[in-house]
């Protein structure tokens, strides 16, 4: 069993670096609470740091070793590349994380009034315990796309001076029947209705129908210049309101929404920025829709990764269909996704010898899946040995882990999808407590080790 306390290995310089990283991490979480916001955050910073779009690279006559390239699609999936001296056909080093998180999506016909209050109806996205999302402050993030082509950004409920939204709970005094229910139905999906208003439109008549809703429509018009029917083509995500916080009397952890999987996305972003003139081309993939099966044009099941590599090879002057197939097959991949941290309060769900511990370094899952490893990419032993060597040589603290006890449940990541190209891939990410809850827990030490792990992988992984 490979396990040591990451914290005990740090000198003053390392601790300083770790704390500085943690400050940037919290800013990343605060500014990137949706997949669109993460793409916007990375794009702005990457372009300022000299990353060029494919079009810019083409105009400049192609790509050469050392060049930094950025490509995104639909504002939700993104790839960064640092071009290496080796031809891409010999393979690349890629780290891939997802930037979508479980949440409540606003429906397309969402706004209604009942009991003198206005509500937005939602449809939950990803795996959630629905009862965790009520009686807690919520914010609204996303876009409203209008027919004239304008796209109105929405971010409401984050500034401390701004109101928040909430879903109400039933008072305990009347909850006799509710408390008898199974956890999965204590709060039902159709009851995830967000309170957005409680005051009638100014000047409304005493018996005027939907006066509270009309007032909300007026506010939407004044604030965003949209009509009710513009909500038909909106993507609005309801997420926990407020900022990422340090956690613990010792401030050793982070409590925040959306750390699955923005903790790995952040670590790979920080890692790829430190790569200059690599031997093998380094890729950082930030993908969407993982929480609902990696489907759609912005999910990992799409051709985005493959198409982007084809574009890069074309710009480098080495594209052919066969060269592309070889490049994909020869690529080494870390599927950077979170894993379950051992939780002593729920110890019965874990098998201690094969659990990841918070603060004990980055977790490696040879396999995920459920039951008899069903649905898992089971990484090759030979590849694991190479990853282990790479981490050991760079002084990265890591631990081999399973998601939980056999037959306790299970989960998956994007590993099996890139494995379809014949590429070597293993799951490798930060352990969390309360994964998929509105506020998830990570250790600052594990965020730091994740950055170091991905950086080492970019620098030294080779075939
Ligand atoms: Mn994940
Ligand atoms: Mn997840």
Coordinates of N, CA and C in Angstrom, one line a residue, residues 165-303:
X165 N -31.7 33.1 -4.4 CA -32.9 32.3 -4.6 C -32.9 31.1 -3.6
X166 N -34.1 30.5 -3.5 CA -34.2 29.3 -2.6 C -35.3 28.4 -3.0
X167 N -35.2 27.1 -2.6 CA -36.3 26.2 -2.7 C -36.7 25.9 -1.3
X168 N -38.0 26.0 -1.0 CA -38.5 25.9 0.4 C -38.6 24.5 0.8
X169 N -38.6 24.3 2.1 CA -38.8 22.9 2.7 C -40.1 23.0 3.5
X170 N -40.6 21.9 3.8 CA -41.8 21.8 4.7 C -41.4 21.9 6.1
X171 N -42.1 22.7 6.9 CA -41.7 22.8 8.3 C -41.8 21.5 9.0
X172 N -40.9 21.3 10.0 CA -40.8 20.0 10.7 C -42.1 19.7 11.4
X173 N -42.9 20.7 11.8 CA -44.1 20.5 12.6 C -45.2 19.8 11.7
X174 N -45.1 19.9 10.4 CA -46.1 19.2 9.5 C -45.4 18.1 8.7
X175 N -44.2 17.6 9.1 CA -43.5 16.7 8.3 C -43.6 15.3 8.7
X176 N -44.6 14.9 9.5 CA -44.7 13.5 9.9 C -44.7 12.6 8.8
X177 N -45.5 12.8 7.8 CA -45.5 11.9 6.6 C -44.3 11.9 5.8
X178 N -43.7 13.2 5.6 CA -42.5 13.3 4.8 C -41.4 12.6 5.4
X179 N -41.2 12.6 6.7 CA -40.1 12.0 7.4 C -40.1 10.5 7.3
X180 N -41.3 9.9 7.0 CA -41.4 8.5 6.8 C -40.9 8.0 5.5
X181 N -40.7 8.9 4.5 CA -40.4 8.6 3.1 C -38.9 8.2 3.0
X182 N -38.7 7.4 1.9 CA -37.3 7.0 1.5 C -36.5 8.3 1.1
X183 N -35.2 8.3 1.3 CA -34.4 9.5 1.0 C -34.6 9.9 -0.5
X184 N -34.8 8.9 -1.4 CA -34.8 9.3 -2.8 C -36.1 10.0 -3.2
X185 N -37.1 10.0 -2.3 CA -38.4 10.6 -2.6 C -38.8 11.6 -1.6
X186 N -38.0 11.9 -0.6 CA -38.3 12.9 0.4 C -38.6 14.2 -0.3
X187 N -37.8 14.6 -1.3 CA -38.0 15.7 -2.1 C -38.0 15.1 -3.6
X188 N -39.1 15.3 -4.3 CA -39.2 14.8 -5.6 C -38.8 15.8 -6.7
X189 N -38.4 15.2 -7.8 CA -37.8 16.1 -8.9 C -38.7 17.2 -9.3
X190 N -40.0 16.9 -9.4 CA -41.0 18.0 -9.8 C -41.2 19.1 -8.7
X191 N -40.7 18.8 -7.5 CA -40.8 19.8 -6.5 C -39.6 20.7 -6.3
X192 N -38.7 20.6 -7.2 CA -37.5 21.5 -7.2 C -37.8 22.8 -7.9
X193 N -38.7 23.6 -7.3 CA -39.1 24.8 -7.9 C -38.5 26.0 -7.1
X194 N -37.9 26.9 -7.8 CA -37.1 27.9 -7.1 C -37.9 29.2 -6.9
X195 N -38.0 29.7 -5.7 CA -38.7 30.9 -5.5 C -37.9 32.1 -6.0
X196 N -38.6 32.9 -6.9 CA -38.0 34.1 -7.5 C -38.7 35.4 -7.2
X197 N -39.9 35.3 -6.6 CA -40.6 36.6 -6.4 C -41.8 36.4 -5.4
X198 N -42.1 37.5 -4.8 CA -43.3 37.5 -3.9 C -44.0 38.8 -3.7
X199 N -43.9 39.6 -4.8 CA -44.4 41.0 -4.7 C -45.1 41.3 -6.1
X200 N -46.4 41.8 -6.0 CA -47.2 42.0 -7.3 C -46.6 43.2 -8.0
X201 N -46.9 43.2 -9.3 CA -46.5 44.3 -10.2 C -47.1 45.6 -9.6
X202 N -46.4 46.6 -9.6 CA -46.9 47.9 -9.2 C -48.1 48.4 -10.0
X203 N -49.1 48.8 -9.3 CA -50.3 49.2 -10.1 C -51.3 48.1 -10.5
X204 N -51.0 46.8 -10.1 CA -51.8 45.7 -10.4 C -53.2 45.9 -9.7
X205 N -54.3 45.4 -10.3 CA -55.6 45.4 -9.7 C -55.6 44.4 -8.6
X206 N -56.6 44.5 -7.7 CA -56.7 43.6 -6.5 C -56.8 42.1 -7.0
X207 N -57.6 41.9 -8.0 CA -57.9 40.5 -8.5 C -57.1 40.2 -9.7
X208 N -56.1 40.9 -10.0 CA -55.3 40.7 -11.3 C -54.6 39.4 -11.2
X209 N -54.7 38.6 -12.2 CA -54.1 37.2 -12.3 C -52.6 37.3 -12.5
X210 N -51.8 36.5 -11.8 CA -50.4 36.4 -12.0 C -49.6 37.7 -11.9
X211 N -50.0 38.5 -10.9 CA -49.4 39.9 -10.8 C -48.0 39.7 -10.3
X212 N -47.7 38.7 -9.5 CA -46.3 38.5 -9.0 C -45.4 38.1 -10.2
X213 N -45.9 37.2 -11.0 CA -45.2 36.7 -12.2 C -44.9 37.9 -13.1
X214 N -46.0 38.7 -13.3 CA -45.8 39.9 -14.2 C -44.7 40.8 -13.7
X215 N -44.6 40.9 -12.4 CA -43.5 41.8 -11.8 C -42.2 41.2 -12.1
X216 N -42.0 39.9 -12.0 CA -40.8 39.2 -12.4 C -40.4 39.5 -13.9
X217 N -41.5 39.3 -14.7 CA -41.2 39.6 -16.2 C -40.8 41.0 -16.4
X218 N -41.3 41.9 -15.7 CA -40.9 43.3 -15.8 C -39.4 43.5 -15.4
X219 N -39.1 42.8 -14.3 CA -37.7 42.8 -13.9 C -36.7 42.2 -14.9
X220 N -37.2 41.1 -15.5 CA -36.3 40.5 -16.5 C -36.2 41.4 -17.7
X221 N -37.3 42.1 -18.1 CA -37.2 43.0 -19.2 C -36.3 44.2 -18.9
X222 N -36.4 44.7 -17.7 CA -35.6 45.9 -17.3 C -34.1 45.5 -17.2
X223 N -33.8 44.3 -16.6 CA -32.5 44.0 -16.3 C -31.7 43.4 -17.5
X224 N -32.4 42.5 -18.2 CA -31.8 41.7 -19.3 C -32.3 42.0 -20.7
X225 N -33.4 42.8 -20.7 CA -34.1 43.1 -22.0 C -34.5 41.8 -22.7
X226 N -35.2 41.0 -22.0 CA -35.8 39.8 -22.5 C -37.3 39.7 -22.2
X227 N -38.0 38.9 -23.1 CA -39.4 38.7 -22.9 C -39.6 37.3 -22.4
X228 N -40.8 36.9 -21.9 CA -41.0 35.6 -21.4 C -40.6 34.5 -22.4
X229 N -41.0 34.8 -23.6 CA -40.7 33.7 -24.6 C -39.2 33.5 -24.9
X230 N -38.4 34.5 -24.6 CA -37.0 34.3 -24.8 C -36.4 33.2 -23.9
X231 N -37.2 32.9 -22.8 CA -36.7 31.8 -21.9 C -36.8 30.4 -22.6
X232 N -37.6 30.4 -23.7 CA -37.6 29.2 -24.5 C -36.3 28.7 -25.0
X233 N -35.4 29.7 -25.3 CA -34.0 29.4 -25.7 C -33.0 30.0 -24.7
X234 N -33.2 29.6 -23.5 CA -32.2 30.0 -22.4 C -31.6 28.7 -21.9
X235 N -30.4 28.9 -21.4 CA -29.7 27.9 -20.6 C -29.3 28.5 -19.3
X236 N -30.2 28.3 -18.3 CA -30.0 28.9 -17.0 C -29.8 27.7 -16.0
X237 N -28.7 27.8 -15.2 CA -28.3 26.8 -14.3 C -28.4 27.3 -12.9
X238 N -29.1 26.6 -12.0 CA -29.3 27.0 -10.6 C -28.2 26.3 -9.8
X239 N -27.3 27.0 -9.2 CA -26.2 26.4 -8.4 C -26.2 27.1 -7.0
X240 N -25.5 26.4 -6.1 CA -25.4 27.0 -4.8 C -24.7 28.4 -4.8
X241 N -25.3 29.4 -4.1 CA -24.8 30.7 -4.1 C -23.6 30.9 -3.2
X242 N -22.7 31.8 -3.5 CA -21.6 32.1 -2.6 C -20.3 31.6 -3.1
X243 N -19.3 31.9 -2.3 CA -17.9 31.7 -2.8 C -17.3 30.4 -2.1
X244 N -16.2 29.9 -2.8 CA -15.5 28.8 -2.2 C -14.8 29.3 -0.9
X245 N -14.8 28.5 0.1 CA -14.3 28.8 1.4 C -13.2 27.9 1.8
X246 N -12.3 28.4 2.6 CA -11.3 27.5 3.3 C -12.1 26.8 4.4
X247 N -11.7 25.5 4.7 CA -12.4 24.7 5.6 C -11.5 24.2 6.7
X248 N -12.1 24.2 7.9 CA -11.3 23.6 9.1 C -10.7 24.7 9.9
X249 N -10.6 24.4 11.2 CA -9.9 25.4 12.1 C -8.4 25.6 11.6
X250 N -7.9 24.5 10.9 CA -6.5 24.6 10.4 C -6.5 25.1 9.0
X251 N -7.7 25.4 8.4 CA -7.8 25.9 7.0 C -7.0 25.0 6.0
X252 N -7.1 23.7 6.2 CA -6.3 22.8 5.4 C -7.1 22.3 4.2
X253 N -8.4 22.6 4.2 CA -9.3 22.1 3.1 C -10.1 23.2 2.4
X254 N -10.8 22.8 1.4 CA -11.6 23.8 0.6 C -13.0 23.2 0.6
X255 N -14.0 24.1 0.9 CA -15.4 23.7 0.8 C -16.0 24.6 -0.3
X256 N -16.5 23.9 -1.3 CA -17.1 24.6 -2.4 C -17.9 23.8 -3.3
X257 N -18.8 24.5 -4.1 CA -19.6 23.8 -5.1 C -18.7 23.5 -6.3
X258 N -19.0 22.4 -7.0 CA -18.5 22.1 -8.3 C -17.1 21.6 -8.4
X259 N -16.6 21.1 -7.3 CA -15.2 20.6 -7.3 C -15.0 19.3 -8.1
X260 N -16.1 18.6 -8.3 CA -16.2 17.5 -9.3 C -16.7 18.2 -10.5
X261 N -15.8 18.5 -11.5 CA -14.5 18.0 -11.6 C -13.6 19.2 -11.8
X262 N -14.0 20.4 -11.3 CA -13.2 21.6 -11.6 C -11.9 21.6 -10.8
X263 N -11.8 20.7 -9.8 CA -10.5 20.6 -9.1 C -9.4 20.0 -10.0
X264 N -9.8 19.0 -10.8 CA -8.9 18.4 -11.7 C -8.7 19.4 -12.9
X265 N -9.8 20.0 -13.4 CA -9.7 21.0 -14.5 C -8.7 22.1 -14.1
X266 N -8.8 22.6 -12.9 CA -7.9 23.6 -12.4 C -6.4 23.1 -12.4
X267 N -6.3 22.0 -11.8 CA -4.9 21.4 -11.7 C -4.2 21.2 -13.0
X268 N -5.0 20.7 -14.0 CA -4.4 20.5 -15.3 C -4.1 21.9 -16.0
X269 N -5.0 22.8 -15.8 CA -4.8 24.2 -16.3 C -3.5 24.8 -15.8
X270 N -3.3 24.7 -14.5 CA -2.1 25.2 -13.8 C -0.9 24.4 -14.3
X271 N -1.0 23.1 -14.6 CA 0.1 22.3 -15.0 C 0.5 22.6 -16.4
X272 N -0.5 22.7 -17.3 CA -0.1 22.9 -18.8 C 0.5 24.3 -19.0
X273 N 0.1 25.3 -18.1 CA 0.7 26.6 -18.3 C 2.2 26.6 -18.0
X274 N 2.7 25.6 -17.3 CA 4.1 25.5 -16.9 C 4.9 24.7 -17.9
X275 N 4.3 24.3 -19.0 CA 5.0 23.4 -20.0 C 5.5 24.4 -21.1
X276 N 6.8 24.3 -21.3 CA 7.4 25.0 -22.4 C 8.3 24.1 -23.2
X277 N 8.2 24.2 -24.5 CA 9.0 23.4 -25.4 C 9.1 21.9 -25.0
X278 N 8.0 21.3 -24.9 CA 8.0 19.8 -24.6 C 8.5 19.0 -25.7
X279 N 8.9 17.7 -25.4 CA 9.3 16.7 -26.4 C 8.0 16.3 -27.1
X280 N 7.1 15.7 -26.3 CA 5.8 15.3 -26.9 C 4.8 16.4 -26.7
X281 N 3.9 16.6 -27.7 CA 2.9 17.6 -27.6 C 2.0 17.3 -26.4
X282 N 1.7 18.4 -25.7 CA 0.9 18.3 -24.4 C -0.5 18.8 -24.7
X283 N -1.5 18.1 -24.3 CA -2.9 18.5 -24.5 C -3.6 18.6 -23.2
X284 N -4.4 19.6 -23.0 CA -5.3 19.7 -21.9 C -6.8 19.8 -22.4
X285 N -7.6 18.8 -22.1 CA -9.0 18.7 -22.6 C -9.9 19.1 -21.5
X286 N -10.8 20.0 -21.7 CA -11.8 20.4 -20.7 C -13.1 20.1 -21.4
X287 N -13.8 19.1 -20.9 CA -15.0 18.6 -21.6 C -16.3 18.8 -20.7
X288 N -17.4 18.7 -21.4 CA -18.7 19.0 -20.9 C -19.5 17.7 -20.8
X289 N -20.6 17.8 -20.2 CA -21.7 16.7 -20.2 C -21.2 15.4 -19.6
X290 N -20.1 15.4 -18.8 CA -19.7 14.1 -18.2 C -20.7 13.6 -17.2
X291 N -21.4 14.5 -16.5 CA -22.3 14.1 -15.5 C -23.6 13.5 -16.1
X292 N -23.8 13.6 -17.4 CA -25.0 13.0 -18.0 C -24.5 12.0 -19.1
X293 N -23.3 11.5 -19.0 CA -22.9 10.4 -19.9 C -22.0 10.8 -21.0
X294 N -21.4 12.0 -20.9 CA -20.4 12.5 -21.9 C -21.0 12.6 -23.3
X295 N -22.3 12.7 -23.4 CA -23.0 12.7 -24.7 C -23.0 14.2 -25.3
X296 N -23.5 14.3 -26.6 CA -23.6 15.6 -27.2 C -22.4 16.1 -27.8
X297 N -22.5 17.2 -28.6 CA -21.4 17.8 -29.3 C -20.3 18.3 -28.5
X298 N -20.6 18.6 -27.2 CA -19.6 19.1 -26.3 C -19.1 18.1 -25.2
X299 N -19.6 16.9 -25.4 CA -19.2 15.8 -24.5 C -18.0 15.1 -25.0
X300 N -17.4 14.2 -24.2 CA -16.2 13.4 -24.7 C -16.6 12.5 -25.8
X301 N -17.8 12.0 -25.9 CA -18.2 11.1 -26.9 C -18.2 11.7 -28.3
X302 N -18.1 13.1 -28.3 CA -18.1 13.8 -29.6 C -16.7 13.6 -30.3
X303 N -16.6 14.1 -31.5 CA -15.3 14.0 -32.2 C -14.4 15.2 -32.0

